[in-house]
Amino acid sequence: RPAMETGNTIKFFGCLAKLIQDSTLSTCQPFCEEIIQGKQRPDLLIVSFLNRFFGFYAKHVLHIPTIEIKLQHWVFDDPSRAPMGMPTLPFGWHRLIHTHLMIPQDYRGFQSFDNCIATILDSSSKTNDGTPKIATQLPTMDDFLLYDQWHDSEVKHSPLLPMLIAQPSIFQNVLCPTLPTPASSSSPSKKNTALRCKYVGPAIIESTDQIDGDILPSSSFGGEISKRK
């Protein structure tokens, strides 16, 4: 919160990285137990900003159809303004926040998730006395997501998963004017981007559901600790 209040961009992303790092095991453990090793895999997996790696993993390793749903979409191409209160720098240099800070940090987070999943699966493939069980060798991130792929998908607005943005379509022209639309896309690649990234209208949540899990256990709100009580 202090980083946001003072506009300290570097500190903000440092806090975000620490949040992901501190919750890596508690995030990967249920994914391994319920999705990878579970007896009944979902027909469709929905992911969002902080857990999109699990969407990539589900799609490429487990072959589960996956879509990403976002409440907002950050685009740094507009030289006149940076998104989400980020500092607007001269000559559009705020784009460097995206290419030199966000993209590399995201990828390092993906690597942490991938390593954690591998560790969990390795430990579960051994019996109590340490002898290995028969286990299927699953691919690692190097087999389905290289850094250049991630970088290009972000810079060229070519999402690796079909993406739905929970904002009205009119927001796109104001907040993300450089994002391709089906009508403005002449090249096949831009048209494909426009089809994979759609503004579908606001997400509406019933007021009775907007309660932290500490108060109402059945609520979708609140942290992971409150969910597991």
PDB file of C-alpha atoms in Angstrom:
ATOM      1  CA  ARG A   1       0.000   0.000   0.000  1.00  0.00           C
ATOM      2  CA  PRO A   2       2.767   2.569   0.782  1.00  0.00           C
ATOM      3  CA  ALA A   3       4.327   1.839  -2.622  1.00  0.00           C
ATOM      4  CA  MET A   4       1.008   2.617  -4.326  1.00  0.00           C
ATOM      5  CA  GLU A   5       0.386   5.713  -2.196  1.00  0.00           C
ATOM      6  CA  THR A   6       3.815   7.170  -2.996  1.00  0.00           C
ATOM      7  CA  GLY A   7       3.871   6.082  -6.637  1.00  0.00           C
ATOM      8  CA  ASN A   8       7.041   4.026  -6.128  1.00  0.00           C
ATOM      9  CA  THR A   9       6.837   1.758  -9.196  1.00  0.00           C
ATOM     10  CA  ILE A  10       9.983  -0.249  -8.451  1.00  0.00           C
ATOM     11  CA  LYS A  11       8.881  -0.948  -4.879  1.00  0.00           C
ATOM     12  CA  PHE A  12       5.383  -1.868  -6.053  1.00  0.00           C
ATOM     13  CA  PHE A  13       6.661  -4.563  -8.398  1.00  0.00           C
ATOM     14  CA  GLY A  14       9.093  -5.712  -5.722  1.00  0.00           C
ATOM     15  CA  CYS A  15       6.138  -6.219  -3.361  1.00  0.00           C
ATOM     16  CA  LEU A  16       4.243  -8.073  -6.069  1.00  0.00           C
ATOM     17  CA  ALA A  17       7.210 -10.369  -6.703  1.00  0.00           C
ATOM     18  CA  LYS A  18       7.536 -11.096  -2.979  1.00  0.00           C
ATOM     19  CA  LEU A  19       3.816 -11.877  -2.746  1.00  0.00           C
ATOM     20  CA  ILE A  20       4.144 -14.443  -5.530  1.00  0.00           C
ATOM     21  CA  GLN A  21       7.336 -15.884  -4.064  1.00  0.00           C
ATOM     22  CA  ASP A  22       5.869 -16.247  -0.578  1.00  0.00           C
ATOM     23  CA  SER A  23       2.743 -17.980  -1.875  1.00  0.00           C
ATOM     24  CA  THR A  24       4.382 -20.239  -4.481  1.00  0.00           C
ATOM     25  CA  LEU A  25       4.100 -23.492  -2.517  1.00  0.00           C
ATOM     26  CA  SER A  26       0.597 -22.804  -1.180  1.00  0.00           C
ATOM     27  CA  THR A  27      -0.513 -22.053  -4.753  1.00  0.00           C
ATOM     28  CA  CYS A  28       1.196 -24.963  -6.488  1.00  0.00           C
ATOM     29  CA  GLN A  29       0.225 -27.615  -3.936  1.00  0.00           C
ATOM     30  CA  PRO A  30      -3.540 -27.565  -4.613  1.00  0.00           C
ATOM     31  CA  PHE A  31      -2.909 -27.294  -8.365  1.00  0.00           C
ATOM     32  CA  CYS A  32      -0.839 -30.475  -8.241  1.00  0.00           C
ATOM     33  CA  GLU A  33      -3.274 -32.328  -5.997  1.00  0.00           C
ATOM     34  CA  GLU A  34      -6.507 -31.282  -7.698  1.00  0.00           C
ATOM     35  CA  ILE A  35      -5.555 -30.732 -11.346  1.00  0.00           C
ATOM     36  CA  ILE A  36      -2.397 -32.724 -12.154  1.00  0.00           C
ATOM     37  CA  GLN A  37      -2.899 -35.720  -9.861  1.00  0.00           C
ATOM     38  CA  GLY A  38      -6.652 -35.436  -9.408  1.00  0.00           C
ATOM     39  CA  LYS A  39      -8.907 -38.198 -10.658  1.00  0.00           C
ATOM     40  CA  GLN A  40     -11.345 -35.789 -12.286  1.00  0.00           C
ATOM     41  CA  ARG A  41      -9.780 -32.997 -14.307  1.00  0.00           C
ATOM     42  CA  PRO A  42     -11.937 -29.996 -15.240  1.00  0.00           C
ATOM     43  CA  ASP A  43     -13.408 -29.628 -18.719  1.00  0.00           C
ATOM     44  CA  LEU A  44     -12.393 -25.956 -18.696  1.00  0.00           C
ATOM     45  CA  LEU A  45      -9.896 -24.048 -16.556  1.00  0.00           C
ATOM     46  CA  ILE A  46     -10.267 -20.310 -15.931  1.00  0.00           C
ATOM     47  CA  VAL A  47      -7.202 -18.357 -14.819  1.00  0.00           C
ATOM     48  CA  SER A  48      -6.358 -14.721 -14.214  1.00  0.00           C
ATOM     49  CA  PHE A  49      -3.360 -12.384 -13.917  1.00  0.00           C
ATOM     50  CA  LEU A  50      -1.463 -13.861 -10.966  1.00  0.00           C
ATOM     51  CA  ASN A  51      -2.097 -17.531 -11.808  1.00  0.00           C
ATOM     52  CA  ARG A  52      -1.899 -17.499 -15.606  1.00  0.00           C
ATOM     53  CA  PHE A  53       1.104 -19.871 -15.552  1.00  0.00           C
ATOM     54  CA  PHE A  54      -1.239 -22.654 -14.449  1.00  0.00           C
ATOM     55  CA  GLY A  55      -3.284 -21.934 -17.558  1.00  0.00           C
ATOM     56  CA  PHE A  56      -0.222 -22.399 -19.765  1.00  0.00           C
ATOM     57  CA  TYR A  57       0.645 -25.602 -17.916  1.00  0.00           C
ATOM     58  CA  ALA A  58      -2.899 -26.932 -18.145  1.00  0.00           C
ATOM     59  CA  LYS A  59      -3.123 -26.165 -21.857  1.00  0.00           C
ATOM     60  CA  HIS A  60       0.231 -27.519 -23.004  1.00  0.00           C
ATOM     61  CA  VAL A  61       0.972 -30.291 -20.499  1.00  0.00           C
ATOM     62  CA  LEU A  62      -2.454 -31.530 -19.417  1.00  0.00           C
ATOM     63  CA  HIS A  63      -4.332 -30.560 -22.615  1.00  0.00           C
ATOM     64  CA  ILE A  64      -7.132 -28.857 -20.693  1.00  0.00           C
ATOM     65  CA  PRO A  65      -8.924 -26.018 -22.524  1.00  0.00           C
ATOM     66  CA  THR A  66      -8.085 -22.788 -20.708  1.00  0.00           C
ATOM     67  CA  ILE A  67      -9.108 -19.135 -20.894  1.00  0.00           C
ATOM     68  CA  GLU A  68      -7.848 -16.078 -19.030  1.00  0.00           C
ATOM     69  CA  ILE A  69     -10.305 -13.588 -17.527  1.00  0.00           C
ATOM     70  CA  LYS A  70      -9.022 -10.167 -16.473  1.00  0.00           C
ATOM     71  CA  LEU A  71     -10.698  -7.276 -14.701  1.00  0.00           C
ATOM     72  CA  GLN A  72      -8.406  -4.874 -16.554  1.00  0.00           C
ATOM     73  CA  HIS A  73      -5.764  -4.965 -19.260  1.00  0.00           C
ATOM     74  CA  TRP A  74      -2.510  -3.007 -19.152  1.00  0.00           C
ATOM     75  CA  VAL A  75      -1.154  -1.647 -22.448  1.00  0.00           C
ATOM     76  CA  PHE A  76       1.977   0.523 -22.442  1.00  0.00           C
ATOM     77  CA  ASP A  77       2.046   1.488 -26.143  1.00  0.00           C
ATOM     78  CA  ASP A  78       0.316   4.858 -25.812  1.00  0.00           C
ATOM     79  CA  PRO A  79       3.114   7.484 -25.545  1.00  0.00           C
ATOM     80  CA  SER A  80       0.719  10.032 -24.007  1.00  0.00           C
ATOM     81  CA  ARG A  81      -0.110   8.004 -20.893  1.00  0.00           C
ATOM     82  CA  ALA A  82       0.945   4.970 -18.897  1.00  0.00           C
ATOM     83  CA  PRO A  83      -1.739   2.601 -17.582  1.00  0.00           C
ATOM     84  CA  MET A  84      -2.942   2.122 -14.020  1.00  0.00           C
ATOM     85  CA  GLY A  85      -1.322   5.234 -12.562  1.00  0.00           C
ATOM     86  CA  MET A  86       2.171   4.193 -13.629  1.00  0.00           C
ATOM     87  CA  PRO A  87       4.496   7.165 -14.279  1.00  0.00           C
ATOM     88  CA  THR A  88       4.098   8.583 -17.796  1.00  0.00           C
ATOM     89  CA  LEU A  89       7.641   9.158 -19.068  1.00  0.00           C
ATOM     90  CA  PRO A  90       8.853  11.373 -21.942  1.00  0.00           C
ATOM     91  CA  PHE A  91       8.941   9.863 -25.440  1.00  0.00           C
ATOM     92  CA  GLY A  92       6.835   6.909 -24.308  1.00  0.00           C
ATOM     93  CA  TRP A  93       9.699   5.495 -22.264  1.00  0.00           C
ATOM     94  CA  HIS A  94       7.182   4.134 -19.748  1.00  0.00           C
ATOM     95  CA  ARG A  95       7.007   1.197 -22.146  1.00  0.00           C
ATOM     96  CA  LEU A  96      10.351   0.153 -20.645  1.00  0.00           C
ATOM     97  CA  ILE A  97       8.487  -0.561 -17.384  1.00  0.00           C
ATOM     98  CA  HIS A  98       6.721  -3.282 -19.313  1.00  0.00           C
ATOM     99  CA  THR A  99       9.590  -4.695 -21.355  1.00  0.00           C
ATOM    100  CA  HIS A 100      12.398  -4.396 -18.788  1.00  0.00           C
ATOM    101  CA  LEU A 101      10.551  -4.889 -15.512  1.00  0.00           C
ATOM    102  CA  MET A 102       7.178  -6.609 -15.829  1.00  0.00           C
ATOM    103  CA  ILE A 103       7.902  -9.180 -18.551  1.00  0.00           C
ATOM    104  CA  PRO A 104      11.176 -10.488 -17.017  1.00  0.00           C
ATOM    105  CA  GLN A 105       9.638 -10.537 -13.525  1.00  0.00           C
ATOM    106  CA  ASP A 106       6.599 -12.449 -14.780  1.00  0.00           C
ATOM    107  CA  TYR A 107       8.833 -15.035 -16.416  1.00  0.00           C
ATOM    108  CA  ARG A 108      10.899 -15.504 -13.260  1.00  0.00           C
ATOM    109  CA  GLY A 109       7.643 -16.090 -11.409  1.00  0.00           C
ATOM    110  CA  PHE A 110       6.666 -18.719 -13.993  1.00  0.00           C
ATOM    111  CA  GLN A 111      10.016 -20.449 -13.430  1.00  0.00           C
ATOM    112  CA  SER A 112       9.394 -20.507  -9.681  1.00  0.00           C
ATOM    113  CA  PHE A 113       5.981 -22.110 -10.193  1.00  0.00           C
ATOM    114  CA  ASP A 114       7.435 -24.638 -12.634  1.00  0.00           C
ATOM    115  CA  ASN A 115      10.270 -25.605 -10.271  1.00  0.00           C
ATOM    116  CA  CYS A 116       7.842 -25.904  -7.369  1.00  0.00           C
ATOM    117  CA  ILE A 117       5.512 -28.169  -9.350  1.00  0.00           C
ATOM    118  CA  ALA A 118       8.475 -30.362 -10.361  1.00  0.00           C
ATOM    119  CA  THR A 119       9.584 -30.625  -6.713  1.00  0.00           C
ATOM    120  CA  ILE A 120       6.095 -31.558  -5.517  1.00  0.00           C
ATOM    121  CA  LEU A 121       5.666 -34.180  -8.231  1.00  0.00           C
ATOM    122  CA  ASP A 122       9.134 -35.591  -7.560  1.00  0.00           C
ATOM    123  CA  SER A 123       8.451 -35.980  -3.849  1.00  0.00           C
ATOM    124  CA  SER A 124       5.074 -37.591  -4.501  1.00  0.00           C
ATOM    125  CA  SER A 125       6.666 -40.081  -6.903  1.00  0.00           C
ATOM    126  CA  LYS A 126       8.606 -41.741  -4.053  1.00  0.00           C
ATOM    127  CA  THR A 127       7.441 -44.060  -1.302  1.00  0.00           C
ATOM    128  CA  ASN A 128       8.072 -43.385   2.388  1.00  0.00           C
ATOM    129  CA  ASP A 129      11.353 -45.292   2.283  1.00  0.00           C
ATOM    130  CA  GLY A 130      12.616 -43.177  -0.620  1.00  0.00           C
ATOM    131  CA  THR A 131      12.276 -45.752  -3.372  1.00  0.00           C
ATOM    132  CA  PRO A 132      10.795 -44.321  -6.579  1.00  0.00           C
ATOM    133  CA  LYS A 133       7.285 -45.132  -7.700  1.00  0.00           C
ATOM    134  CA  ILE A 134       6.352 -45.535 -11.323  1.00  0.00           C
ATOM    135  CA  ALA A 135       5.578 -41.996 -12.435  1.00  0.00           C
ATOM    136  CA  THR A 136       4.897 -40.276 -15.736  1.00  0.00           C
ATOM    137  CA  GLN A 137       7.571 -37.755 -16.694  1.00  0.00           C
ATOM    138  CA  LEU A 138       5.733 -34.525 -17.453  1.00  0.00           C
ATOM    139  CA  PRO A 139       7.216 -31.726 -19.564  1.00  0.00           C
ATOM    140  CA  THR A 140       8.777 -28.692 -17.900  1.00  0.00           C
ATOM    141  CA  MET A 141       8.377 -25.042 -18.844  1.00  0.00           C
ATOM    142  CA  ASP A 142      11.307 -25.192 -21.265  1.00  0.00           C
ATOM    143  CA  ASP A 143       9.200 -27.565 -23.364  1.00  0.00           C
ATOM    144  CA  PHE A 144       6.245 -25.206 -23.813  1.00  0.00           C
ATOM    145  CA  LEU A 145       7.125 -21.615 -22.853  1.00  0.00           C
ATOM    146  CA  LEU A 146      10.416 -19.930 -23.732  1.00  0.00           C
ATOM    147  CA  TYR A 147      11.237 -16.379 -22.696  1.00  0.00           C
ATOM    148  CA  ASP A 148      11.097 -15.046 -26.265  1.00  0.00           C
ATOM    149  CA  GLN A 149       7.607 -16.499 -26.687  1.00  0.00           C
ATOM    150  CA  TRP A 150       6.401 -14.773 -23.544  1.00  0.00           C
ATOM    151  CA  HIS A 151       8.089 -11.475 -24.464  1.00  0.00           C
ATOM    152  CA  ASP A 152       6.652 -11.446 -27.982  1.00  0.00           C
ATOM    153  CA  SER A 153       3.153 -12.338 -26.819  1.00  0.00           C
ATOM    154  CA  GLU A 154       3.155  -9.368 -24.439  1.00  0.00           C
ATOM    155  CA  VAL A 155       4.789  -6.800 -26.724  1.00  0.00           C
ATOM    156  CA  LYS A 156       2.798  -7.785 -29.813  1.00  0.00           C
ATOM    157  CA  HIS A 157      -0.510  -8.149 -27.921  1.00  0.00           C
ATOM    158  CA  SER A 158      -0.805 -11.768 -28.981  1.00  0.00           C
ATOM    159  CA  PRO A 159      -2.085 -13.556 -25.848  1.00  0.00           C
ATOM    160  CA  LEU A 160      -1.037 -17.164 -25.399  1.00  0.00           C
ATOM    161  CA  LEU A 161      -4.483 -17.981 -24.000  1.00  0.00           C
ATOM    162  CA  PRO A 162      -7.876 -16.728 -25.186  1.00  0.00           C
ATOM    163  CA  MET A 163      -8.479 -13.637 -23.046  1.00  0.00           C
ATOM    164  CA  LEU A 164     -11.741 -12.067 -21.846  1.00  0.00           C
ATOM    165  CA  ILE A 165     -11.528  -8.601 -20.263  1.00  0.00           C
ATOM    166  CA  ALA A 166     -14.361  -7.730 -17.888  1.00  0.00           C
ATOM    167  CA  GLN A 167     -14.800  -4.133 -19.019  1.00  0.00           C
ATOM    168  CA  PRO A 168     -17.151  -2.516 -21.552  1.00  0.00           C
ATOM    169  CA  SER A 169     -15.820  -2.500 -25.124  1.00  0.00           C
ATOM    170  CA  ILE A 170     -15.785   1.310 -25.148  1.00  0.00           C
ATOM    171  CA  PHE A 171     -13.003   1.161 -22.568  1.00  0.00           C
ATOM    172  CA  GLN A 172     -10.680  -0.378 -25.147  1.00  0.00           C
ATOM    173  CA  ASN A 173     -10.549   2.767 -27.281  1.00  0.00           C
ATOM    174  CA  VAL A 174      -9.821   4.918 -24.228  1.00  0.00           C
ATOM    175  CA  LEU A 175      -7.475   2.753 -22.133  1.00  0.00           C
ATOM    176  CA  CYS A 176      -5.908   0.548 -24.820  1.00  0.00           C
ATOM    177  CA  PRO A 177      -6.107   2.483 -28.115  1.00  0.00           C
ATOM    178  CA  THR A 178      -3.274   0.459 -29.687  1.00  0.00           C
ATOM    179  CA  LEU A 179      -4.931  -2.894 -29.047  1.00  0.00           C
ATOM    180  CA  PRO A 180      -6.198  -4.341 -32.375  1.00  0.00           C
ATOM    181  CA  THR A 181      -9.936  -4.671 -32.970  1.00  0.00           C
ATOM    182  CA  PRO A 182     -11.538  -6.967 -35.580  1.00  0.00           C
ATOM    183  CA  ALA A 183     -12.675  -3.953 -37.623  1.00  0.00           C
ATOM    184  CA  SER A 184      -9.265  -2.245 -37.635  1.00  0.00           C
ATOM    185  CA  SER A 185      -7.162  -5.357 -38.199  1.00  0.00           C
ATOM    186  CA  SER A 186      -5.973  -5.786 -41.763  1.00  0.00           C
ATOM    187  CA  SER A 187      -3.263  -8.395 -41.225  1.00  0.00           C
ATOM    188  CA  PRO A 188      -4.124 -11.978 -40.204  1.00  0.00           C
ATOM    189  CA  SER A 189      -1.908 -11.762 -37.105  1.00  0.00           C
ATOM    190  CA  LYS A 190      -3.638  -8.622 -35.798  1.00  0.00           C
ATOM    191  CA  LYS A 191      -7.057 -10.059 -36.578  1.00  0.00           C
ATOM    192  CA  ASN A 192      -6.140 -13.187 -34.638  1.00  0.00           C
ATOM    193  CA  THR A 193      -5.055 -11.026 -31.697  1.00  0.00           C
ATOM    194  CA  ALA A 194      -8.346  -9.132 -31.792  1.00  0.00           C
ATOM    195  CA  LEU A 195     -10.295 -12.393 -31.740  1.00  0.00           C
ATOM    196  CA  ARG A 196      -8.279 -13.813 -28.825  1.00  0.00           C
ATOM    197  CA  CYS A 197      -8.533 -10.667 -26.691  1.00  0.00           C
ATOM    198  CA  LYS A 198     -12.088  -9.416 -26.156  1.00  0.00           C
ATOM    199  CA  TYR A 199     -13.743  -6.790 -23.975  1.00  0.00           C
ATOM    200  CA  VAL A 200     -16.949  -8.486 -22.878  1.00  0.00           C
ATOM    201  CA  GLY A 201     -18.555  -6.080 -20.402  1.00  0.00           C
ATOM    202  CA  PRO A 202     -18.236  -5.516 -16.647  1.00  0.00           C
ATOM    203  CA  ALA A 203     -18.076  -8.293 -14.084  1.00  0.00           C
ATOM    204  CA  ILE A 204     -21.047  -7.964 -11.747  1.00  0.00           C
ATOM    205  CA  ILE A 205     -20.849  -9.617  -8.337  1.00  0.00           C
ATOM    206  CA  GLU A 206     -23.862  -9.903  -6.066  1.00  0.00           C
ATOM    207  CA  SER A 207     -23.538  -7.729  -2.953  1.00  0.00           C
ATOM    208  CA  THR A 208     -24.128 -10.776  -0.752  1.00  0.00           C
ATOM    209  CA  ASP A 209     -21.045 -12.405  -2.279  1.00  0.00           C
ATOM    210  CA  GLN A 210     -18.813  -9.371  -1.639  1.00  0.00           C
ATOM    211  CA  ILE A 211     -17.885 -10.560   1.834  1.00  0.00           C
ATOM    212  CA  ASP A 212     -14.523 -11.809   3.031  1.00  0.00           C
ATOM    213  CA  GLY A 213     -14.265 -15.526   3.631  1.00  0.00           C
ATOM    214  CA  ASP A 214     -13.527 -14.895   7.313  1.00  0.00           C
ATOM    215  CA  ILE A 215     -17.107 -13.674   7.694  1.00  0.00           C
ATOM    216  CA  LEU A 216     -18.896 -15.937   5.246  1.00  0.00           C
ATOM    217  CA  PRO A 217     -17.056 -19.251   4.571  1.00  0.00           C
ATOM    218  CA  SER A 218     -18.954 -19.818   1.323  1.00  0.00           C
ATOM    219  CA  SER A 219     -17.767 -16.467  -0.065  1.00  0.00           C
ATOM    220  CA  SER A 220     -15.430 -16.251  -3.042  1.00  0.00           C
ATOM    221  CA  PHE A 221     -13.599 -13.343  -1.398  1.00  0.00           C
ATOM    222  CA  GLY A 222     -10.731 -13.408   1.047  1.00  0.00           C
ATOM    223  CA  GLY A 223      -7.293 -15.018   1.116  1.00  0.00           C
ATOM    224  CA  GLU A 224      -6.324 -18.644   0.760  1.00  0.00           C
ATOM    225  CA  ILE A 225      -5.983 -19.048   4.544  1.00  0.00           C
ATOM    226  CA  SER A 226      -9.616 -18.083   5.110  1.00  0.00           C
ATOM    227  CA  LYS A 227     -10.697 -20.469   2.340  1.00  0.00           C
ATOM    228  CA  ARG A 228      -9.047 -23.459   4.015  1.00  0.00           C
ATOM    229  CA  LYS A 229     -10.582 -22.903   7.468  1.00  0.00           C
TER     230      LYS A 229
END
